[in-house]
PDB file of C-alpha atoms in Angstrom:
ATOM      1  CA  UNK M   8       3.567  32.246   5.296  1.00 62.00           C
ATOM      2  CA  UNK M   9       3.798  29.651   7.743  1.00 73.00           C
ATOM      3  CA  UNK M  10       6.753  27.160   7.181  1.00 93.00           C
ATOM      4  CA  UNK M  11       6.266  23.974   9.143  1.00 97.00           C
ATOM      5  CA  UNK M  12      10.166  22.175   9.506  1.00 97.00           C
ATOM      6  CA  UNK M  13      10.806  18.287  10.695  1.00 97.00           C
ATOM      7  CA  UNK M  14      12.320  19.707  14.131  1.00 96.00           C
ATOM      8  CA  UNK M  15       8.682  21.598  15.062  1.00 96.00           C
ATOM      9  CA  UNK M  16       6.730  19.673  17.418  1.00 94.00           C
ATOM     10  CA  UNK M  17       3.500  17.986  16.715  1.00 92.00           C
ATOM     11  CA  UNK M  18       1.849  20.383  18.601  1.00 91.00           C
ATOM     12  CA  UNK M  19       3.049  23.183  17.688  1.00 93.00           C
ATOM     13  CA  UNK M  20       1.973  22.750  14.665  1.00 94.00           C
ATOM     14  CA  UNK M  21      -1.493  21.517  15.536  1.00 92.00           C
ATOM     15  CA  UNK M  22      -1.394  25.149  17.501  1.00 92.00           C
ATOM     16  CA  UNK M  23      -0.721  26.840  14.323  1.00 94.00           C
ATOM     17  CA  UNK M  24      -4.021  24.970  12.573  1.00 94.00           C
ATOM     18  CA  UNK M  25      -6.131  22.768  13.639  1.00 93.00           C
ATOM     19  CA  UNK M  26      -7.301  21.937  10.230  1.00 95.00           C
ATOM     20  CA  UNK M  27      -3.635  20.047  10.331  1.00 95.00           C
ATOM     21  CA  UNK M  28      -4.915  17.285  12.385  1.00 94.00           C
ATOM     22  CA  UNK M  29      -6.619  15.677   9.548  1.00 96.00           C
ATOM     23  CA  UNK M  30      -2.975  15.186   7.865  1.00 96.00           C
ATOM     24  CA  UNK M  31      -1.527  13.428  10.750  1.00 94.00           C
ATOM     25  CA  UNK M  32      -4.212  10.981  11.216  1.00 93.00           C
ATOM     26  CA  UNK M  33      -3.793  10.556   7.435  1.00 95.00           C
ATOM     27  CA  UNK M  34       0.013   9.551   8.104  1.00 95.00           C
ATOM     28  CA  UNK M  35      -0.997   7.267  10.976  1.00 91.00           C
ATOM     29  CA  UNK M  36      -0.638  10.096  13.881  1.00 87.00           C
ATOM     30  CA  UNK M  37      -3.403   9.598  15.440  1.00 82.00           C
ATOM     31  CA  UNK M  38      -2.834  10.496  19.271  1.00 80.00           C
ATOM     32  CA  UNK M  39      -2.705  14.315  18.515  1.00 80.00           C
ATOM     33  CA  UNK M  40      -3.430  14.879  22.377  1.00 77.00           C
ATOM     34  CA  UNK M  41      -0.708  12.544  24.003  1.00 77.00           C
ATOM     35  CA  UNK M  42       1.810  13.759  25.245  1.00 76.00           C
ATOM     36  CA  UNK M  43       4.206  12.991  22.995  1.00 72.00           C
ATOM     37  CA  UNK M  44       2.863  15.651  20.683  1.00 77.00           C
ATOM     38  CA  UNK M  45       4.167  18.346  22.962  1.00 83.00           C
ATOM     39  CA  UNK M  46       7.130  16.752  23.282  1.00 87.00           C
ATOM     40  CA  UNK M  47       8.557  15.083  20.095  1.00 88.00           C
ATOM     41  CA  UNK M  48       9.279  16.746  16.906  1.00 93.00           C
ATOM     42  CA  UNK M  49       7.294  15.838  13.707  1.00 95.00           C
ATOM     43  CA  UNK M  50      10.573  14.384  12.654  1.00 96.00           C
ATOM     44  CA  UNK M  51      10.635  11.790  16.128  1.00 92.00           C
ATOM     45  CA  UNK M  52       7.169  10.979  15.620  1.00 91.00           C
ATOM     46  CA  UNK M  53       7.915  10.303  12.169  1.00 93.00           C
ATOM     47  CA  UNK M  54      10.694   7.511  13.045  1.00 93.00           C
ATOM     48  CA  UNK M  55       8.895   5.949  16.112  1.00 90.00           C
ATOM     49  CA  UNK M  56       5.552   5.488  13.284  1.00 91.00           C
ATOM     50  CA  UNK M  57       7.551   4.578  10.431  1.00 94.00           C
ATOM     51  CA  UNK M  58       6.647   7.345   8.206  1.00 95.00           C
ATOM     52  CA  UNK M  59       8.414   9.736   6.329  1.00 97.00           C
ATOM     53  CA  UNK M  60       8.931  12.772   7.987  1.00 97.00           C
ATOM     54  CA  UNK M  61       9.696  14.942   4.554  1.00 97.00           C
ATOM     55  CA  UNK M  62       6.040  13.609   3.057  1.00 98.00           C
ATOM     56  CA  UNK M  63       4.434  14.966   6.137  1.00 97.00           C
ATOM     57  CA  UNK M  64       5.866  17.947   6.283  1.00 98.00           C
ATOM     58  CA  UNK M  65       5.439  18.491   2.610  1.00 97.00           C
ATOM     59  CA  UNK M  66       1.526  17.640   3.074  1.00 97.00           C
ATOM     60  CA  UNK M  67       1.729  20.743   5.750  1.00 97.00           C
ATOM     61  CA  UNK M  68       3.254  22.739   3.892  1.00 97.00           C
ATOM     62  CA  UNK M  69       0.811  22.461   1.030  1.00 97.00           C
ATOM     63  CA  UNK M  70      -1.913  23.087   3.364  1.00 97.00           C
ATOM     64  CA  UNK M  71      -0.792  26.281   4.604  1.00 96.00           C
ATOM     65  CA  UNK M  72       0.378  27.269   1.139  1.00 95.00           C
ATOM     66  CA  UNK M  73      -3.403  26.708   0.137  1.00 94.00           C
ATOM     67  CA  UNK M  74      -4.368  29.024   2.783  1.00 89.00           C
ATOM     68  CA  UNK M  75      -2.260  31.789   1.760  1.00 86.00           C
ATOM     69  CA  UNK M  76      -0.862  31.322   5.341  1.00 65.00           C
TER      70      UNK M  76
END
């Protein structure tokens, strides 16, 4: 199963599923192709948006969990 972690990259994870970009955008992410996708972690992306990084990566983590992935 696919176990997405605060230090992966945007998009690398994006790369994994790209039925994830729906949950960024949900959590304010909304320049999936810029590149600071390929370059900061979910976790730096997180802090410069003022989200929380653990409620995103839960959110991924239940989405791959729901595909069995």
């Amino acid at each position: 199963m696919a176990k997405v972690t605060k230090d992966m990259r945007v998009a690398q994870v994006l790369q994994m599923d790209r039925e994830t970009a729906p949950i960024f955008m949900k959590f304010g992410l909304h320049c999936l192709g810029c590149p600071g996708a390929t370059m900061e972690s979910i976790s730096d992306a997180a802090n410069v948006h003022g989200i929380s990084a653990d409620e995103l990566v839960e959110q991924l983590n239940k989405h791959f969990e729901a595909k069995g992935e």
